Tab-separated table of C-alpha atoms and ligand atoms in Angstrom:
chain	number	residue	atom	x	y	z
A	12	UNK	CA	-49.407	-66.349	49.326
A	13	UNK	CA	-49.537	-70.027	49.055
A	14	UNK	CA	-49.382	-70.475	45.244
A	15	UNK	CA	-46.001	-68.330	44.965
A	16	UNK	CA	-43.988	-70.147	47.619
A	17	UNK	CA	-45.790	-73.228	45.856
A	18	UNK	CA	-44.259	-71.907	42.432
A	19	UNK	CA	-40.444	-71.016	44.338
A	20	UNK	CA	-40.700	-74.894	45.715
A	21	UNK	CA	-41.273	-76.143	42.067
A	22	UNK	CA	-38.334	-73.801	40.715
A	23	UNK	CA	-36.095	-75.665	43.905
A	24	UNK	CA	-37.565	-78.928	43.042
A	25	UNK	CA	-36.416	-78.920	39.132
A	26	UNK	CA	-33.177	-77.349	40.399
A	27	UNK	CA	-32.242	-79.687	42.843
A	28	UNK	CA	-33.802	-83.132	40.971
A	29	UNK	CA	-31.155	-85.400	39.857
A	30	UNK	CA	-31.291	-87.302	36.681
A	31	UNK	CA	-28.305	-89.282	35.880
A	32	UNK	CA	-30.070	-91.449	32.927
A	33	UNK	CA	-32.279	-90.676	29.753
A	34	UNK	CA	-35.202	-92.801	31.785
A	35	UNK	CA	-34.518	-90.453	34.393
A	36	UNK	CA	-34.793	-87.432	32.315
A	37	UNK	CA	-37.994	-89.100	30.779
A	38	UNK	CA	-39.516	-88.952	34.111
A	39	UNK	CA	-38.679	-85.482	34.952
A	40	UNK	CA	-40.257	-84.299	31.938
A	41	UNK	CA	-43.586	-86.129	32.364
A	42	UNK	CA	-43.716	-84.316	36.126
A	43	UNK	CA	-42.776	-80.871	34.828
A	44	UNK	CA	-43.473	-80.459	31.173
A	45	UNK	CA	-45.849	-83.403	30.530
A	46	UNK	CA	-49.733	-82.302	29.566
A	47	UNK	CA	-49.992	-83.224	33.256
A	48	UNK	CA	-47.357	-82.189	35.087
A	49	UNK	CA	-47.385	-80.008	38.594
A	50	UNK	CA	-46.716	-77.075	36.437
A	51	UNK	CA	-49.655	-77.138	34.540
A	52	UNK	CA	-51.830	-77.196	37.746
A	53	UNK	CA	-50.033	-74.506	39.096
A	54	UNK	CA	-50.940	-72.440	35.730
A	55	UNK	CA	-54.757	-73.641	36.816
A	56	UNK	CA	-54.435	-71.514	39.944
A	57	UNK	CA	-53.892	-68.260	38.636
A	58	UNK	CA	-57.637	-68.012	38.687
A	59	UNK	CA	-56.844	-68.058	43.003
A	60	UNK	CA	-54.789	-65.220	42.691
A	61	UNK	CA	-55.984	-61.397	43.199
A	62	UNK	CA	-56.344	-59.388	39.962
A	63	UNK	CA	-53.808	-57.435	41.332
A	64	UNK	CA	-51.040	-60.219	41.430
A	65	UNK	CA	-51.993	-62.361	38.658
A	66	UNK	CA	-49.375	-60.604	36.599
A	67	UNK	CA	-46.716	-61.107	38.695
A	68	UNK	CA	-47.857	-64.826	39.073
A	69	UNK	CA	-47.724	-65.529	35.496
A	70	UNK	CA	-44.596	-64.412	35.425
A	71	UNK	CA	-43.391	-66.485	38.077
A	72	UNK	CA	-44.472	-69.842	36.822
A	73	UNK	CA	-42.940	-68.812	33.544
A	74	UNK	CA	-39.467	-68.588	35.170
A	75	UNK	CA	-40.520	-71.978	36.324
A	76	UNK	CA	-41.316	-73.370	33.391
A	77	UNK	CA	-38.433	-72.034	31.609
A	78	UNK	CA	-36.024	-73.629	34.664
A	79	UNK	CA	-37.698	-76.773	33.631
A	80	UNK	CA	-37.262	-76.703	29.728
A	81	UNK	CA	-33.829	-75.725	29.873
A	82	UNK	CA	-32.750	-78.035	32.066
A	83	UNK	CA	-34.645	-80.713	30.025
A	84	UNK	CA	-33.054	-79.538	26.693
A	85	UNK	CA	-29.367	-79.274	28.422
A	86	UNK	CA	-29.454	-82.911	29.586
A	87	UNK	CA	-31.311	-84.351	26.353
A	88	UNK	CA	-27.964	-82.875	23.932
A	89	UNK	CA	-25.713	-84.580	26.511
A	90	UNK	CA	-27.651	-87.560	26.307
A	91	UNK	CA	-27.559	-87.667	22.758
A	92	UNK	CA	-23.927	-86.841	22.163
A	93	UNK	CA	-22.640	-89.407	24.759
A	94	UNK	CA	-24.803	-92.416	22.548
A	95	UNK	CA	-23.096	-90.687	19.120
A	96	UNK	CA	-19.495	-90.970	21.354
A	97	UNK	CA	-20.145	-94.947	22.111
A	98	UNK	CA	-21.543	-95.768	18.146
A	99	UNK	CA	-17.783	-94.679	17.374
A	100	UNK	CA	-16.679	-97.037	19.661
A	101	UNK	CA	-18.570	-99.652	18.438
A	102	UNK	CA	-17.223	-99.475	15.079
A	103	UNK	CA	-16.350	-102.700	13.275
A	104	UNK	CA	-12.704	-101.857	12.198
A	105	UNK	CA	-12.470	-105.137	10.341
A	106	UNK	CA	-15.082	-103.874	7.875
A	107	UNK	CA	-13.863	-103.491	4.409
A	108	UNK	CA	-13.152	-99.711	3.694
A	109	UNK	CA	-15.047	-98.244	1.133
A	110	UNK	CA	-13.433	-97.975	-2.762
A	111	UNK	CA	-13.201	-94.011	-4.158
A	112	UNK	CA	-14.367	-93.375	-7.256
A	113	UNK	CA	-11.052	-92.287	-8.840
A	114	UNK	CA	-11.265	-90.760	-12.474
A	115	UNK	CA	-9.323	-91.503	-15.559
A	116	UNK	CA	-7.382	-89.195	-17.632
A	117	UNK	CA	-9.625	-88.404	-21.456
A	118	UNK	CA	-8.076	-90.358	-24.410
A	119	UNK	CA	-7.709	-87.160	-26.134
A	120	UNK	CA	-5.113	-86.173	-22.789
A	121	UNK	CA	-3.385	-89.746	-22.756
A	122	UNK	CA	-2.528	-89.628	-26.736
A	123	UNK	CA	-1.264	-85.747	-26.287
A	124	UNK	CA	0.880	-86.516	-23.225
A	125	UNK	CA	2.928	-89.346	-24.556
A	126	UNK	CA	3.263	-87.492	-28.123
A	127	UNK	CA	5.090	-84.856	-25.463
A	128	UNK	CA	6.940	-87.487	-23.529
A	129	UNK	CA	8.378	-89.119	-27.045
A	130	UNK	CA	9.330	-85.608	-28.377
A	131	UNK	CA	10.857	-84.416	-24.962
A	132	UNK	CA	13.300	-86.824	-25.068
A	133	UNK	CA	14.712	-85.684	-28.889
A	134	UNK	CA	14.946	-82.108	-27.028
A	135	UNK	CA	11.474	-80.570	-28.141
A	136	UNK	CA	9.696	-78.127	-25.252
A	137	UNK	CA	5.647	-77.514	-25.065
A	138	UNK	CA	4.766	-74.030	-25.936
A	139	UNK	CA	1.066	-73.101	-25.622
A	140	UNK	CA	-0.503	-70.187	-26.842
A	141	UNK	CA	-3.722	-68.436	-27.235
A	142	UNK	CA	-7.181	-69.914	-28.933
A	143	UNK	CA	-8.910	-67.000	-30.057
A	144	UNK	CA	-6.083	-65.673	-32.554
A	145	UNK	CA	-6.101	-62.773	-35.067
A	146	UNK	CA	-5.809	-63.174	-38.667
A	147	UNK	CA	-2.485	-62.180	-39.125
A	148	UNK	CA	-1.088	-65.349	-37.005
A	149	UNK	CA	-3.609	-67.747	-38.030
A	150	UNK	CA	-3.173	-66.925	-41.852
A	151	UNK	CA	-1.271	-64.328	-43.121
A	152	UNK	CA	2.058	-64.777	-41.356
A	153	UNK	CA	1.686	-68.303	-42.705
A	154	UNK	CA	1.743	-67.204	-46.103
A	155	UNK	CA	-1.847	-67.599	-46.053
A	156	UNK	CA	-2.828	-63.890	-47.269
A	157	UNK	CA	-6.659	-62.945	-47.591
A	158	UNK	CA	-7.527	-63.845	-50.994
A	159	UNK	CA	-5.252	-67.342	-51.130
A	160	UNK	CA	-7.410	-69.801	-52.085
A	161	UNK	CA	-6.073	-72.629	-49.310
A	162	UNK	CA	-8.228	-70.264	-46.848
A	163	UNK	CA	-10.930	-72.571	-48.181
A	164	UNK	CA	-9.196	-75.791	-47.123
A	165	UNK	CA	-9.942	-74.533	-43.208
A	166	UNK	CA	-13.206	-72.982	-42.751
A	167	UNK	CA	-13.210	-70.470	-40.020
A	168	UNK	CA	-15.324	-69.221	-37.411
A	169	UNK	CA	-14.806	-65.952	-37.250
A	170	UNK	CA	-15.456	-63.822	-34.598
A	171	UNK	CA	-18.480	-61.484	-35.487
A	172	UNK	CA	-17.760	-58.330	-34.324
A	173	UNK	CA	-13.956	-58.538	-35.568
A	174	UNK	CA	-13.620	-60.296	-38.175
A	175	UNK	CA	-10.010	-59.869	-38.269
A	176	UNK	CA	-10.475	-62.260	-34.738
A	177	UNK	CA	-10.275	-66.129	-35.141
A	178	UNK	CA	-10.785	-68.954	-33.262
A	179	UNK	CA	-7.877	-70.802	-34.631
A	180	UNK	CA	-7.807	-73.523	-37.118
A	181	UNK	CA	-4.679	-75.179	-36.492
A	182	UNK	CA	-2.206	-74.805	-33.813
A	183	UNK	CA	0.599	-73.567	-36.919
A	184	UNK	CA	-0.440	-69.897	-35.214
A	185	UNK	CA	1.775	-71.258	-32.203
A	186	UNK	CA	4.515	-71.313	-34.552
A	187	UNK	CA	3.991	-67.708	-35.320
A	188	UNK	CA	4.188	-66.319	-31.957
A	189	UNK	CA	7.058	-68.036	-30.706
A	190	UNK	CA	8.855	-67.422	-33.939
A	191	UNK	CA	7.791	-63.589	-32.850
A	192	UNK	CA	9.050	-64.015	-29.450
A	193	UNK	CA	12.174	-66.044	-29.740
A	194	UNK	CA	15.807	-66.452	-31.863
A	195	UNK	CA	16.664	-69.919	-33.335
A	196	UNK	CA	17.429	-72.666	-32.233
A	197	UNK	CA	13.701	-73.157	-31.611
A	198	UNK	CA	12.306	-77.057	-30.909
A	199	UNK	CA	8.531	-76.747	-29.681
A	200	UNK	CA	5.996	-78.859	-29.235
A	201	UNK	CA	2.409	-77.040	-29.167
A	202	UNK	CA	-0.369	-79.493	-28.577
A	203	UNK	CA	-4.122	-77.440	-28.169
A	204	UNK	CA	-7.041	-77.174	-29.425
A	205	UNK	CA	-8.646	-76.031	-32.521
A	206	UNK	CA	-12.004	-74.798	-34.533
A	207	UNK	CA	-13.319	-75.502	-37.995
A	208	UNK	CA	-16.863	-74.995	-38.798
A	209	UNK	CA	-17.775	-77.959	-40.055
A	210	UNK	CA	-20.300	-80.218	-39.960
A	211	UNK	CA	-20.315	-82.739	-36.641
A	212	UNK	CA	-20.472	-86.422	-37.725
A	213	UNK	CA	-18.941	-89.563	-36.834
A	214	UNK	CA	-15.902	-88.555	-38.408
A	215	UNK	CA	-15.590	-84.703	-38.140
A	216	UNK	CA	-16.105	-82.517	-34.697
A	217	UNK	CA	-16.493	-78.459	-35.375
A	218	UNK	CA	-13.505	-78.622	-32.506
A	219	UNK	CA	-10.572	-80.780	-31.984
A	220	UNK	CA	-6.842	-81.440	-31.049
A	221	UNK	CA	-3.527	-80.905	-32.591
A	222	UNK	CA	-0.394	-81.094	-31.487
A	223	UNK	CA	2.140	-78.981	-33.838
A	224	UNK	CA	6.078	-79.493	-33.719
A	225	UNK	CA	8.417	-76.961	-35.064
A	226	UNK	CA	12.042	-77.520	-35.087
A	227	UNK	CA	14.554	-74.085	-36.750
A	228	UNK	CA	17.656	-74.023	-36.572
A	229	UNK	CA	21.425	-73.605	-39.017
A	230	UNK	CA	20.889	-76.338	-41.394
A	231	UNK	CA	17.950	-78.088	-40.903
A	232	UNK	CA	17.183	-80.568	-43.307
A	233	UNK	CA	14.455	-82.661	-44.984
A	234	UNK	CA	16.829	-85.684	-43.295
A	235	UNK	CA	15.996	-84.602	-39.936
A	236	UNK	CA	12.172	-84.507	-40.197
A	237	UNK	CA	12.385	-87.982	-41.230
A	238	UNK	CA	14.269	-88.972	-38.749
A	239	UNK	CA	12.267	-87.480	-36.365
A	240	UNK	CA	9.191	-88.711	-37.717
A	241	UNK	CA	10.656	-92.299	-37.838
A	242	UNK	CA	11.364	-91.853	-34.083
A	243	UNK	CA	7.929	-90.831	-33.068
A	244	UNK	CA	6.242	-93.558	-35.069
A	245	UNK	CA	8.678	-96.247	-33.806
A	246	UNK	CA	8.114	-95.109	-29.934
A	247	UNK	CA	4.388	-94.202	-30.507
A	248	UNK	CA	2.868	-97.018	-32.727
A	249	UNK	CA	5.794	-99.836	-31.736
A	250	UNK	CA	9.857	-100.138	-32.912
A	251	UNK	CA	8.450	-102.377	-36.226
A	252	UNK	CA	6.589	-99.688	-37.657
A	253	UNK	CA	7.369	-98.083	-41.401
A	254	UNK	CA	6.393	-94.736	-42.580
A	255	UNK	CA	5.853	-93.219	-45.869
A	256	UNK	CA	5.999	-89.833	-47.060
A	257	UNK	CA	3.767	-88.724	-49.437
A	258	UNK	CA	4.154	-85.293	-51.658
A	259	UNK	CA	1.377	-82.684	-50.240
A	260	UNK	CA	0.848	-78.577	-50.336
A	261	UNK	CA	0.444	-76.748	-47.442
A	262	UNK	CA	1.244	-73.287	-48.087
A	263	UNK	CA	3.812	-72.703	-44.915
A	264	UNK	CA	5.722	-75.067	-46.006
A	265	UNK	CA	7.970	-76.267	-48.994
A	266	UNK	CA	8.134	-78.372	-49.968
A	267	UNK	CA	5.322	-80.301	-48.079
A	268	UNK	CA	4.237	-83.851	-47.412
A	269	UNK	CA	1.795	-85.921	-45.957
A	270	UNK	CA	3.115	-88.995	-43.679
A	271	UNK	CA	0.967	-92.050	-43.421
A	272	UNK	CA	2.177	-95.016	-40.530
A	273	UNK	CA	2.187	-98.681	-41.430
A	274	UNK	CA	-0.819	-99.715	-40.077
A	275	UNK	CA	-0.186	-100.444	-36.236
A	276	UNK	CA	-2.894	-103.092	-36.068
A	277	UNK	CA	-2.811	-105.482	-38.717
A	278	UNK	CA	0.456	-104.650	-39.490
A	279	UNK	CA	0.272	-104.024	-42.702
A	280	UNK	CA	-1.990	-106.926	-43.588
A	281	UNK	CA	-5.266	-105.180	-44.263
A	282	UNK	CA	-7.946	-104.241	-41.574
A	283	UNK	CA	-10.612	-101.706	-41.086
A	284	UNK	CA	-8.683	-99.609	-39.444
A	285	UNK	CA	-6.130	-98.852	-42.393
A	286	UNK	CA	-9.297	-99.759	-45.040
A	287	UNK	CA	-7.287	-102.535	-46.001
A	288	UNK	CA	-4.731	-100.329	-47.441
A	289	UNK	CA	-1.672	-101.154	-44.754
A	290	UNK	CA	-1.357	-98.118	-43.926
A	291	UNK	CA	-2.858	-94.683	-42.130
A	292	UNK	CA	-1.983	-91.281	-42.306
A	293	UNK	CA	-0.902	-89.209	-39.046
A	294	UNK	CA	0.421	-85.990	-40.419
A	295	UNK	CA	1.321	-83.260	-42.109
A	296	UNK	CA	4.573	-81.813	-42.210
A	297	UNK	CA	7.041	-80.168	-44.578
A	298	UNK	CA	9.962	-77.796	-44.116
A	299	UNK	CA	9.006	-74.429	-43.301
A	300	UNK	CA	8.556	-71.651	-46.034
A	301	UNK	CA	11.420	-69.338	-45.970
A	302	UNK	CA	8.537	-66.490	-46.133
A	303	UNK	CA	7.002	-67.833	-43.141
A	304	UNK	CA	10.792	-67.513	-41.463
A	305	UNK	CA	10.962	-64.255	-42.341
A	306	UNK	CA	7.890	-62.794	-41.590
A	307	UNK	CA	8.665	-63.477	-37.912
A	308	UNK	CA	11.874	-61.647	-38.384
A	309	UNK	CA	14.416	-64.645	-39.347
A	310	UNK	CA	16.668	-64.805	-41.326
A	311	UNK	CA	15.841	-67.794	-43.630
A	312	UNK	CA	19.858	-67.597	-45.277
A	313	UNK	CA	20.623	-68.310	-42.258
A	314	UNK	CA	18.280	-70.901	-40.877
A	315	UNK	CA	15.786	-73.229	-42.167
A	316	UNK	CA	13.703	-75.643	-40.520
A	317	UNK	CA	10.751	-78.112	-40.709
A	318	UNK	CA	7.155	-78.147	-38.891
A	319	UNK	CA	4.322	-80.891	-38.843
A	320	UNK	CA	0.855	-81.133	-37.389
A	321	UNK	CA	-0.682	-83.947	-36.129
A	322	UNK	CA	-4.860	-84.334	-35.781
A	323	UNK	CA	-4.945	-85.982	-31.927
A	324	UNK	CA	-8.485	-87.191	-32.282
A	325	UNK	CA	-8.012	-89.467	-35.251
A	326	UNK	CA	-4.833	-90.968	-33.475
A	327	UNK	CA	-6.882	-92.078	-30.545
A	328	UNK	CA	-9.862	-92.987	-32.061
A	329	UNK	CA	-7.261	-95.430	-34.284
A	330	UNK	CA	-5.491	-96.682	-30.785
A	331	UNK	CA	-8.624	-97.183	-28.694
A	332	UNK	CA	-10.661	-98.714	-31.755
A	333	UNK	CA	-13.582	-95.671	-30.679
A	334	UNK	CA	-15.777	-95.558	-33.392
A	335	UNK	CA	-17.165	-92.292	-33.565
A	336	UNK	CA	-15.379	-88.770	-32.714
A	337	UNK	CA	-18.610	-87.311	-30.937
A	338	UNK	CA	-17.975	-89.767	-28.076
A	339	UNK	CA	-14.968	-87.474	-27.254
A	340	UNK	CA	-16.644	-84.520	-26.406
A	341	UNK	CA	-19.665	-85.460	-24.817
A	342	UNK	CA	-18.168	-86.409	-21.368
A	343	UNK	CA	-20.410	-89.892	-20.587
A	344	UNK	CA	-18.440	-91.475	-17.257
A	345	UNK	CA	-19.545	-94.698	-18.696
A	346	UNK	CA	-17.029	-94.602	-21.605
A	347	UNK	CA	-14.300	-92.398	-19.992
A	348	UNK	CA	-14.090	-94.721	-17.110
A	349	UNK	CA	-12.675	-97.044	-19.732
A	350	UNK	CA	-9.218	-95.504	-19.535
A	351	UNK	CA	-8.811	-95.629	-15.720
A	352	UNK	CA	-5.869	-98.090	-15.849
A	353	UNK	CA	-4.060	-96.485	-18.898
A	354	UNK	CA	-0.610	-94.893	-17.798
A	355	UNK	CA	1.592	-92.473	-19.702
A	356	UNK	CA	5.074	-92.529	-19.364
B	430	LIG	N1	-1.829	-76.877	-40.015
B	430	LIG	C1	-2.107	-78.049	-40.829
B	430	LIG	C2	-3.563	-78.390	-40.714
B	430	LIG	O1	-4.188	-77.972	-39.802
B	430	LIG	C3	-1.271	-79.198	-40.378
B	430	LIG	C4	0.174	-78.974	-40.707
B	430	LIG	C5	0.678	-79.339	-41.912
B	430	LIG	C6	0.988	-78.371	-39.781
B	430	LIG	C7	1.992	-79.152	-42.238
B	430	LIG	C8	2.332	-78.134	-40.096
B	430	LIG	C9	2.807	-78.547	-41.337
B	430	LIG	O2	3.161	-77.572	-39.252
B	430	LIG	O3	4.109	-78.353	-41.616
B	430	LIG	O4	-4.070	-79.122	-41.512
């Protein structure tokens, strides 16, 4: 019949027609898929065909059709990935690149890693240990048993369901467990963080940062914490700065003392930072309690040795002149980016 050799010249036709540009391929898609194309009038003539064939018809222009559309699909992607291929070429390589965003290392980071790069140097290794502690390392073992009274001067969170669990208060529970897990000479440096359930203000965060140093070994002395507290304060706050030790109570240590820096901005003169006193307080420190020694198994004849912790946040709110703690914690790029150019070490 006339219609199907009309419908196997068509299927030739897109076969053999040669389209070597997107006009070209244009073209052959307005004769064979357009709303006027050949094929359509070949669809009008089923209505030629027998009943009996018109099956058989249909599906011969659909072939058709089909030949057409794939054909007209194959050439369009080649099309279109050749014009992606000559964009690259057309690149303008004497564009200025684009900048990355690069981040900057938190405040709280930058004062914790150079207190470890000035106490590395005197000997002094980082040991970290867990936040969630149990009373018995947080307190007791610290000569902190349950009804002393300086339980008050930290207020806990406890964990509910155990309240023998803590989230620590201080990194001093450091000292406990390497104590527990290793023989004198001991020099650590712990730095972490820490929990008190307090109120959040400008000046006081319900979590923060310390950084505890413990130093035991055979005859440790009240001399040698100074010393190494003069050190630190000479590298940390510059070589011209003084420190004074005050008499304190802490009750792992004895005796105890609080150390206050002369004040590393106005030098001693009188500013806000130091409240026109001339000087701030860093830490606390004292030599450890011969109780404390021995209730991680050593012998305290035999050594001694001293400890201090130092509140992180409060040093770098001092050295970046930040005004209030909160701004610490609540992770705004605007003020972090700040600190991009600050290097340790
Ligand atoms: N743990 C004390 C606190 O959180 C700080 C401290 C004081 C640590 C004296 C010490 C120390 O190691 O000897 O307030």
């Amino acid at each position: 019949m006339e219609v199907f050799d009309k419908a196997s010249q068509l299927l030739e036709e897109i076969k053999n027609t040669e389209i070597s540009s997107p006009e070209s391929l244009e073209q052959f898609r307005i004769k064979f898929l357009g709303s006027k194309s050949i094929l359509k009038d070949l669809f009008g003539e089923i209505k030629s065909v027998p009943n009996e064939l018109k099956k058989e018809f249909g599906q011969r222009i659909n072939a058709v059709k089909q030949a057409a559309e794939e054909k007209f699909q194959l050439l369009k992607e080649q099309f279109e990935s050749q014009t992606q291929q000559s964009d690259v070429s057309e690149l303008d390589l004497t564009r200025p690149g684009y900048s990355h965003a690069i981040g900057s290392r938190h405040p709280v980071r930058l004062v914790m890693e150079e207190m470890v790069e000035i106490f590395k140097r005197i000997g002094f290794v980082v040991e970290e240990d867990r936040e969630i502690e149990d009373d018995w390392h947080n307190f007791s073992a610290l000569n902190l048993p349950e009804d002393h009274p300086a339980r008050d001067m930290q207020d806990t969170f406890y964990i509910s369901l155990d309240p023998a669990t803590v989230l620590r208060t201080h990194t001093s529970s450091v000292q406990v467990r390497v104590m527990d897990r290793q023989k004198p000479p001991i020099r650590i440096l712990s730095p972490g963080k820490v929990f008190r359930n307090e109120t959040i203000s400008a000046r006081s965060h319900c979590f923060f940062h310390q950084v505890e140093g413990l130093y035991v070994d055979e005859n440790v002395s009240f001399a040698d914490l100074l010393q190494t507290l003069q050190f630190f304060a000479a590298e940390f706050f510059g070589s011209d700065t003084k420190i004074k030790v005050r008499p304190s109570y802490f009750p792992f240590t004895e005796p105890s003392a609080e150390v206050d820096v002369s004040c590393f901005l106005c030098h001693g003169e009188g500013c806000n930072v130091c409240k026109h006193t001339g000087w701030v307080e860093i830490l606390g420190c004292g030599m450890v309690d011969p109780k404390v020694l021995e209730n991680c198994k050593i012998d305290s004849k035999r050594y001694s040795g001293f400890a201090f912790g130092v509140g992180v946040e409060r040093i770098a709110l001092m050295k970046y002149g930040i005004k209030d703690i909160r701004v610490l914690s609540e992770n705004d790029v605007r003020f972090l980016s700040h600190f991009k150019s600050v290097v340790v070490g």
